[in-house]
PDB file of C-alpha atoms in Angstrom:
ATOM      1  CA  GLN W   1      18.046   7.814   1.549  1.00  0.00           C
ATOM      2  CA  LYS W   2      14.562   6.347   1.671  1.00  0.00           C
ATOM      3  CA  GLU W   3      11.826   8.325   0.027  1.00  0.00           C
ATOM      4  CA  VAL W   4       9.474   7.965   2.987  1.00  0.00           C
ATOM      5  CA  GLU W   5      10.490   7.543   6.612  1.00  0.00           C
ATOM      6  CA  GLN W   6       8.357   6.675   9.592  1.00  0.00           C
ATOM      7  CA  ASN W   7       9.201   5.878  13.178  1.00  0.00           C
ATOM      8  CA  SER W   8       8.482   2.154  13.453  1.00  0.00           C
ATOM      9  CA  GLY W   9       7.348   2.532  17.046  1.00  0.00           C
ATOM     10  CA  PRO W  10       5.709   0.934  18.811  1.00  0.00           C
ATOM     11  CA  LEU W  11       3.725   3.963  19.889  1.00  0.00           C
ATOM     12  CA  SER W  12       1.490   3.425  22.897  1.00  0.00           C
ATOM     13  CA  VAL W  13      -1.247   5.821  23.994  1.00  0.00           C
ATOM     14  CA  PRO W  14      -4.021   5.447  26.573  1.00  0.00           C
ATOM     15  CA  GLU W  15      -7.606   5.178  25.425  1.00  0.00           C
ATOM     16  CA  GLY W  16      -9.123   8.597  24.822  1.00  0.00           C
ATOM     17  CA  ALA W  17      -5.794  10.306  24.176  1.00  0.00           C
ATOM     18  CA  ILE W  18      -4.538  11.848  20.949  1.00  0.00           C
ATOM     19  CA  ALA W  19      -2.186   9.671  18.905  1.00  0.00           C
ATOM     20  CA  SER W  20       0.264  11.541  16.690  1.00  0.00           C
ATOM     21  CA  LEU W  21       1.941   9.730  13.811  1.00  0.00           C
ATOM     22  CA  ASN W  22       4.609  11.376  11.708  1.00  0.00           C
ATOM     23  CA  CYS W  23       6.053  10.804   8.265  1.00  0.00           C
ATOM     24  CA  THR W  24       8.874  12.598   6.485  1.00  0.00           C
ATOM     25  CA  TYR W  25       9.677  12.403   2.809  1.00  0.00           C
ATOM     26  CA  SER W  26      12.818  13.187   0.902  1.00  0.00           C
ATOM     27  CA  ASP W  27      11.639  14.668  -2.365  1.00  0.00           C
ATOM     28  CA  ARG W  28      10.213  18.156  -2.594  1.00  0.00           C
ATOM     29  CA  GLY W  29       8.481  17.094  -5.800  1.00  0.00           C
ATOM     30  CA  SER W  30       6.136  14.799  -3.885  1.00  0.00           C
ATOM     31  CA  GLN W  31       2.590  15.737  -4.666  1.00  0.00           C
ATOM     32  CA  SER W  32       0.040  13.513  -2.998  1.00  0.00           C
ATOM     33  CA  PHE W  33       0.042  12.056   0.484  1.00  0.00           C
ATOM     34  CA  PHE W  34      -1.875   9.131   1.919  1.00  0.00           C
ATOM     35  CA  TRP W  35      -2.413   7.388   5.229  1.00  0.00           C
ATOM     36  CA  TYR W  36      -3.363   3.721   5.379  1.00  0.00           C
ATOM     37  CA  ARG W  37      -4.261   1.579   8.386  1.00  0.00           C
ATOM     38  CA  GLN W  38      -3.204  -2.059   8.404  1.00  0.00           C
ATOM     39  CA  TYR W  39      -4.360  -4.553  10.990  1.00  0.00           C
ATOM     40  CA  SER W  40      -2.128  -7.534  11.625  1.00  0.00           C
ATOM     41  CA  GLY W  41      -2.476 -10.063   8.817  1.00  0.00           C
ATOM     42  CA  LYS W  42      -4.805  -7.831   6.812  1.00  0.00           C
ATOM     43  CA  SER W  43      -4.344  -5.564   3.800  1.00  0.00           C
ATOM     44  CA  PRO W  44      -3.926  -1.768   4.006  1.00  0.00           C
ATOM     45  CA  GLU W  45      -7.090   0.305   4.292  1.00  0.00           C
ATOM     46  CA  LEU W  46      -7.165   3.903   3.083  1.00  0.00           C
ATOM     47  CA  ILE W  47      -7.874   6.379   5.887  1.00  0.00           C
ATOM     48  CA  MET W  48      -7.113   9.780   4.398  1.00  0.00           C
ATOM     49  CA  PHE W  49      -5.391  11.571   1.582  1.00  0.00           C
ATOM     50  CA  ILE W  50      -4.202  15.160   1.380  1.00  0.00           C
ATOM     51  CA  TYR W  51      -2.834  17.187  -1.503  1.00  0.00           C
ATOM     52  CA  SER W  52      -2.533  20.731  -0.158  1.00  0.00           C
ATOM     53  CA  ASN W  53      -0.673  22.321   2.713  1.00  0.00           C
ATOM     54  CA  GLY W  54      -2.624  22.552   5.926  1.00  0.00           C
ATOM     55  CA  ASP W  55      -5.046  20.315   7.775  1.00  0.00           C
ATOM     56  CA  LYS W  56      -7.729  17.949   6.573  1.00  0.00           C
ATOM     57  CA  GLU W  57     -10.178  16.512   9.046  1.00  0.00           C
ATOM     58  CA  ASP W  58     -12.377  13.430   8.764  1.00  0.00           C
ATOM     59  CA  GLY W  59     -14.116  12.375  11.939  1.00  0.00           C
ATOM     60  CA  ARG W  60     -11.516  11.554  14.580  1.00  0.00           C
ATOM     61  CA  PHE W  61      -8.688  11.738  12.042  1.00  0.00           C
ATOM     62  CA  THR W  62      -6.738  14.831  10.984  1.00  0.00           C
ATOM     63  CA  ALA W  63      -3.994  14.855   8.375  1.00  0.00           C
ATOM     64  CA  GLN W  64      -1.509  17.707   8.483  1.00  0.00           C
ATOM     65  CA  LEU W  65       0.771  18.511   5.566  1.00  0.00           C
ATOM     66  CA  ASN W  66       3.766  20.823   5.628  1.00  0.00           C
ATOM     67  CA  LYS W  67       5.495  20.773   2.246  1.00  0.00           C
ATOM     68  CA  ALA W  68       8.175  23.284   3.255  1.00  0.00           C
ATOM     69  CA  SER W  69       9.320  20.992   6.062  1.00  0.00           C
ATOM     70  CA  GLN W  70       8.527  17.845   4.074  1.00  0.00           C
ATOM     71  CA  TYR W  71       6.391  16.078   6.619  1.00  0.00           C
ATOM     72  CA  VAL W  72       2.883  14.812   6.895  1.00  0.00           C
ATOM     73  CA  SER W  73       1.214  13.830  10.153  1.00  0.00           C
ATOM     74  CA  LEU W  74      -1.844  11.896  11.196  1.00  0.00           C
ATOM     75  CA  LEU W  75      -3.629  12.773  14.422  1.00  0.00           C
ATOM     76  CA  ILE W  76      -6.156  10.380  15.917  1.00  0.00           C
ATOM     77  CA  ARG W  77      -8.370  11.999  18.528  1.00  0.00           C
ATOM     78  CA  ASP W  78     -10.158  10.045  21.256  1.00  0.00           C
ATOM     79  CA  SER W  79      -8.058   6.963  20.464  1.00  0.00           C
ATOM     80  CA  GLN W  80      -9.853   3.634  20.787  1.00  0.00           C
ATOM     81  CA  PRO W  81      -8.423   0.133  21.234  1.00  0.00           C
ATOM     82  CA  SER W  82      -9.759  -0.619  17.750  1.00  0.00           C
ATOM     83  CA  ASP W  83      -7.281   1.967  16.406  1.00  0.00           C
ATOM     84  CA  SER W  84      -4.423  -0.371  17.371  1.00  0.00           C
ATOM     85  CA  ALA W  85      -2.770  -1.169  14.053  1.00  0.00           C
ATOM     86  CA  THR W  86       0.155  -0.253  11.836  1.00  0.00           C
ATOM     87  CA  TYR W  87      -0.219   3.043  10.006  1.00  0.00           C
ATOM     88  CA  LEU W  88       1.441   3.384   6.615  1.00  0.00           C
ATOM     89  CA  CYS W  89       2.336   6.688   5.035  1.00  0.00           C
ATOM     90  CA  ALA W  90       2.582   6.914   1.240  1.00  0.00           C
ATOM     91  CA  VAL W  91       3.583   9.702  -1.115  1.00  0.00           C
ATOM     92  CA  THR W  92       3.576  10.040  -4.887  1.00  0.00           C
ATOM     93  CA  LEU W  93       6.227  11.630  -7.027  1.00  0.00           C
ATOM     94  CA  PHE W  94       5.235  13.187 -10.336  1.00  0.00           C
ATOM     95  CA  GLU W  95       8.674  12.610 -11.882  1.00  0.00           C
ATOM     96  CA  SER W  96       8.352   8.867 -11.370  1.00  0.00           C
ATOM     97  CA  GLY W  97       4.979   8.692 -13.052  1.00  0.00           C
ATOM     98  CA  ASN W  98       3.063   9.256  -9.842  1.00  0.00           C
ATOM     99  CA  GLN W  99       4.416   6.056  -8.336  1.00  0.00           C
ATOM    100  CA  PHE W 100       3.490   5.424  -4.708  1.00  0.00           C
ATOM    101  CA  TYR W 101       6.294   5.195  -2.168  1.00  0.00           C
ATOM    102  CA  PHE W 102       5.323   3.587   1.115  1.00  0.00           C
ATOM    103  CA  GLY W 103       6.975   3.969   4.480  1.00  0.00           C
ATOM    104  CA  THR W 104       7.573   0.946   6.693  1.00  0.00           C
ATOM    105  CA  GLY W 105       4.735   1.913   9.001  1.00  0.00           C
ATOM    106  CA  THR W 106       4.293   2.914  12.630  1.00  0.00           C
ATOM    107  CA  SER W 107       2.781   0.416  15.044  1.00  0.00           C
ATOM    108  CA  LEU W 108       0.180   1.997  17.330  1.00  0.00           C
ATOM    109  CA  THR W 109      -1.210   0.391  20.472  1.00  0.00           C
ATOM    110  CA  VAL W 110      -4.104   2.016  22.311  1.00  0.00           C
ATOM    111  CA  ILE W 111      -4.201   0.837  25.910  1.00  0.00           C
ATOM    112  CA  PRO W 112      -7.677   0.472  27.478  1.00  0.00           C
TER     113      PRO W 112
ATOM    114  CA  GLU A   1     -19.463  -0.957  -1.777  1.00  0.00           C
ATOM    115  CA  ALA A   2     -17.038  -1.728  -4.609  1.00  0.00           C
ATOM    116  CA  GLU A   3     -14.005  -3.765  -3.599  1.00  0.00           C
ATOM    117  CA  VAL A   4     -10.880  -5.234  -5.117  1.00  0.00           C
ATOM    118  CA  ALA A   5     -11.155  -9.005  -5.288  1.00  0.00           C
ATOM    119  CA  GLN A   6      -8.207 -11.363  -4.969  1.00  0.00           C
ATOM    120  CA  SER A   7      -7.821 -15.114  -4.947  1.00  0.00           C
ATOM    121  CA  PRO A   8      -6.691 -17.285  -3.410  1.00  0.00           C
ATOM    122  CA  ARG A   9      -6.489 -15.792   0.059  1.00  0.00           C
ATOM    123  CA  TYR A  10      -3.886 -18.282   1.178  1.00  0.00           C
ATOM    124  CA  LYS A  11      -1.482 -20.441  -0.790  1.00  0.00           C
ATOM    125  CA  ILE A  12       1.085 -22.962   0.363  1.00  0.00           C
ATOM    126  CA  THR A  13       3.421 -24.318  -2.274  1.00  0.00           C
ATOM    127  CA  GLU A  14       6.697 -26.141  -2.463  1.00  0.00           C
ATOM    128  CA  LYS A  15       9.759 -24.443  -3.862  1.00  0.00           C
ATOM    129  CA  SER A  16      10.261 -24.883  -7.589  1.00  0.00           C
ATOM    130  CA  GLN A  17       6.503 -25.114  -8.130  1.00  0.00           C
ATOM    131  CA  ALA A  18       4.454 -22.599 -10.085  1.00  0.00           C
ATOM    132  CA  VAL A  19       1.879 -20.375  -8.385  1.00  0.00           C
ATOM    133  CA  ALA A  20      -0.597 -17.830  -9.729  1.00  0.00           C
ATOM    134  CA  PHE A  21      -2.625 -15.067  -8.139  1.00  0.00           C
ATOM    135  CA  TRP A  22      -5.701 -13.365  -9.549  1.00  0.00           C
ATOM    136  CA  CYS A  23      -7.014  -9.841  -9.039  1.00  0.00           C
ATOM    137  CA  ASP A  24     -10.215  -8.101 -10.135  1.00  0.00           C
ATOM    138  CA  PRO A  25     -10.032  -4.335  -9.565  1.00  0.00           C
ATOM    139  CA  ILE A  26     -12.842  -1.956  -8.733  1.00  0.00           C
ATOM    140  CA  SER A  27     -14.972  -1.397 -11.821  1.00  0.00           C
ATOM    141  CA  GLY A  28     -13.789   1.599 -13.811  1.00  0.00           C
ATOM    142  CA  HIS A  29     -10.323   1.687 -12.287  1.00  0.00           C
ATOM    143  CA  ALA A  30      -7.788   1.968 -15.074  1.00  0.00           C
ATOM    144  CA  THR A  31      -4.686   1.557 -12.935  1.00  0.00           C
ATOM    145  CA  LEU A  32      -3.824  -1.729 -11.278  1.00  0.00           C
ATOM    146  CA  TYR A  33      -0.887  -2.479  -8.999  1.00  0.00           C
ATOM    147  CA  TRP A  34       0.714  -5.629  -7.657  1.00  0.00           C
ATOM    148  CA  TYR A  35       2.704  -5.264  -4.443  1.00  0.00           C
ATOM    149  CA  ARG A  36       4.684  -7.630  -2.267  1.00  0.00           C
ATOM    150  CA  GLN A  37       4.784  -7.033   1.456  1.00  0.00           C
ATOM    151  CA  ILE A  38       7.172  -8.715   3.833  1.00  0.00           C
ATOM    152  CA  LEU A  39       6.337  -8.685   7.533  1.00  0.00           C
ATOM    153  CA  GLY A  40       7.398  -5.423   9.148  1.00  0.00           C
ATOM    154  CA  GLN A  41       7.896  -3.591   5.867  1.00  0.00           C
ATOM    155  CA  GLY A  42       5.813  -1.398   3.639  1.00  0.00           C
ATOM    156  CA  PRO A  43       4.357  -2.675   0.363  1.00  0.00           C
ATOM    157  CA  GLU A  44       6.896  -2.909  -2.452  1.00  0.00           C
ATOM    158  CA  LEU A  45       5.620  -2.270  -5.967  1.00  0.00           C
ATOM    159  CA  LEU A  46       6.156  -5.192  -8.340  1.00  0.00           C
ATOM    160  CA  VAL A  47       4.223  -4.043 -11.389  1.00  0.00           C
ATOM    161  CA  GLN A  48       1.836  -1.287 -12.397  1.00  0.00           C
ATOM    162  CA  PHE A  49      -0.663  -1.423 -15.261  1.00  0.00           C
ATOM    163  CA  GLN A  50      -2.450   1.394 -16.989  1.00  0.00           C
ATOM    164  CA  ASP A  51      -5.340  -0.359 -18.723  1.00  0.00           C
ATOM    165  CA  GLU A  52      -3.656  -3.353 -20.359  1.00  0.00           C
ATOM    166  CA  SER A  53      -0.185  -1.819 -20.592  1.00  0.00           C
ATOM    167  CA  VAL A  54       2.676  -2.232 -18.142  1.00  0.00           C
ATOM    168  CA  VAL A  55       3.913   1.209 -17.069  1.00  0.00           C
ATOM    169  CA  ASP A  56       6.366   0.108 -14.374  1.00  0.00           C
ATOM    170  CA  ASP A  57       7.841  -3.334 -13.767  1.00  0.00           C
ATOM    171  CA  SER A  58      11.301  -2.210 -12.734  1.00  0.00           C
ATOM    172  CA  GLN A  59      11.142  -4.137  -9.441  1.00  0.00           C
ATOM    173  CA  LEU A  60       9.617  -7.304 -10.892  1.00  0.00           C
ATOM    174  CA  PRO A  61      12.080 -10.262 -10.884  1.00  0.00           C
ATOM    175  CA  LYS A  62      11.432 -11.057 -14.495  1.00  0.00           C
ATOM    176  CA  ASP A  63      13.358 -14.326 -14.484  1.00  0.00           C
ATOM    177  CA  ARG A  64      10.605 -15.894 -12.384  1.00  0.00           C
ATOM    178  CA  PHE A  65       7.701 -13.446 -12.150  1.00  0.00           C
ATOM    179  CA  SER A  66       5.257 -12.493 -14.857  1.00  0.00           C
ATOM    180  CA  ALA A  67       2.107 -10.396 -14.864  1.00  0.00           C
ATOM    181  CA  GLU A  68      -0.613  -9.728 -17.366  1.00  0.00           C
ATOM    182  CA  ARG A  69      -3.803  -7.749 -17.714  1.00  0.00           C
ATOM    183  CA  LEU A  70      -4.925  -8.834 -21.131  1.00  0.00           C
ATOM    184  CA  LYS A  71      -8.271  -7.050 -21.436  1.00  0.00           C
ATOM    185  CA  GLY A  72      -7.448  -4.190 -19.143  1.00  0.00           C
ATOM    186  CA  VAL A  73      -9.681  -5.487 -16.377  1.00  0.00           C
ATOM    187  CA  ASP A  74      -8.570  -8.405 -14.205  1.00  0.00           C
ATOM    188  CA  SER A  75      -4.956  -9.416 -13.807  1.00  0.00           C
ATOM    189  CA  THR A  76      -2.813 -12.443 -13.029  1.00  0.00           C
ATOM    190  CA  LEU A  77       0.573 -12.551 -11.322  1.00  0.00           C
ATOM    191  CA  LYS A  78       2.601 -15.722 -11.732  1.00  0.00           C
ATOM    192  CA  ILE A  79       5.724 -17.053 -10.067  1.00  0.00           C
ATOM    193  CA  GLN A  80       7.645 -19.909 -11.626  1.00  0.00           C
ATOM    194  CA  PRO A  81       9.581 -21.429 -10.005  1.00  0.00           C
ATOM    195  CA  ALA A  82       8.753 -20.320  -6.482  1.00  0.00           C
ATOM    196  CA  GLU A  83      11.610 -19.850  -4.045  1.00  0.00           C
ATOM    197  CA  LEU A  84      11.637 -19.801  -0.246  1.00  0.00           C
ATOM    198  CA  GLY A  85      12.268 -16.040  -0.281  1.00  0.00           C
ATOM    199  CA  ASP A  86       9.008 -15.459  -2.129  1.00  0.00           C
ATOM    200  CA  SER A  87       7.009 -16.117   1.036  1.00  0.00           C
ATOM    201  CA  ALA A  88       5.128 -12.872   1.624  1.00  0.00           C
ATOM    202  CA  MET A  89       1.755 -11.150   1.286  1.00  0.00           C
ATOM    203  CA  TYR A  90       0.905 -10.320  -2.314  1.00  0.00           C
ATOM    204  CA  LEU A  91      -1.379  -7.337  -2.582  1.00  0.00           C
ATOM    205  CA  CYS A  92      -3.365  -6.039  -5.502  1.00  0.00           C
ATOM    206  CA  ALA A  93      -4.600  -2.452  -5.555  1.00  0.00           C
ATOM    207  CA  SER A  94      -6.463  -0.300  -8.035  1.00  0.00           C
ATOM    208  CA  SER A  95      -7.086   3.385  -8.595  1.00  0.00           C
ATOM    209  CA  PHE A  96      -9.166   5.488 -10.965  1.00  0.00           C
ATOM    210  CA  LYS A  97      -5.999   6.942 -12.444  1.00  0.00           C
ATOM    211  CA  ARG A  98      -2.307   7.181 -11.624  1.00  0.00           C
ATOM    212  CA  GLY A  99      -1.326   9.208  -8.595  1.00  0.00           C
ATOM    213  CA  VAL A 100      -4.640   9.139  -6.764  1.00  0.00           C
ATOM    214  CA  GLU A 101      -5.837   7.056  -3.843  1.00  0.00           C
ATOM    215  CA  GLN A 102      -5.410   3.302  -4.217  1.00  0.00           C
ATOM    216  CA  TYR A 103      -7.699   0.673  -2.791  1.00  0.00           C
ATOM    217  CA  PHE A 104      -6.293  -2.680  -1.777  1.00  0.00           C
ATOM    218  CA  GLY A 105      -7.734  -6.140  -2.063  1.00  0.00           C
ATOM    219  CA  PRO A 106      -7.543  -8.594   0.855  1.00  0.00           C
ATOM    220  CA  GLY A 107      -4.200  -9.985  -0.346  1.00  0.00           C
ATOM    221  CA  THR A 108      -2.824 -13.473  -0.850  1.00  0.00           C
ATOM    222  CA  ARG A 109      -0.605 -14.908   1.845  1.00  0.00           C
ATOM    223  CA  LEU A 110       1.987 -17.117   0.120  1.00  0.00           C
ATOM    224  CA  THR A 111       4.076 -19.634   2.010  1.00  0.00           C
ATOM    225  CA  VAL A 112       6.805 -21.468   0.106  1.00  0.00           C
ATOM    226  CA  THR A 113       8.095 -24.609   1.811  1.00  0.00           C
TER     227      THR A 113
END
């Protein structure tokens, strides 16, 4: 079983809508959670990180963490065409020396 | 704004040749990571340094790959000899300490012909 699972998509939303990206992880010992955005041919760019249960908001982005259900979500409000990219979820596991485990990413397309 | 530097940005080499990549992390970042990313997949950790020491190289193909961070600052990843299956994006990332947010450099796109 993979440590981090994401729906590969593609996910398409109209401009101005809310995009919801989900990530599940297998190990209850996971401690830190990260969302990265990756444009085609470019390197990953950190969007948000979250350590505690609940929501964390930063501009149009909200990360939601539910440790009991072992999922973390990223909501993008007022989606823009420039948000079209692949979104990578990553988690760390204390037992493995805080190594990062990345999902395979979800491709998002925002349609004008 | 501080950034992770990598060079070269693109590299084309023939199989069986040697190739090297360089990374300069954000100043003050003790932890440095080398990843390989194949199209459509997430980054795969090759090696992780804490200062000048390797803390994880379990996924590094040690028969052909080597990595060093001699003074605990910049780092070099080498492949010798390169194989066709090594074609990928090679990413360097750094973080202040282990387990916290990582920042990626622009990557090196390697094509082995």
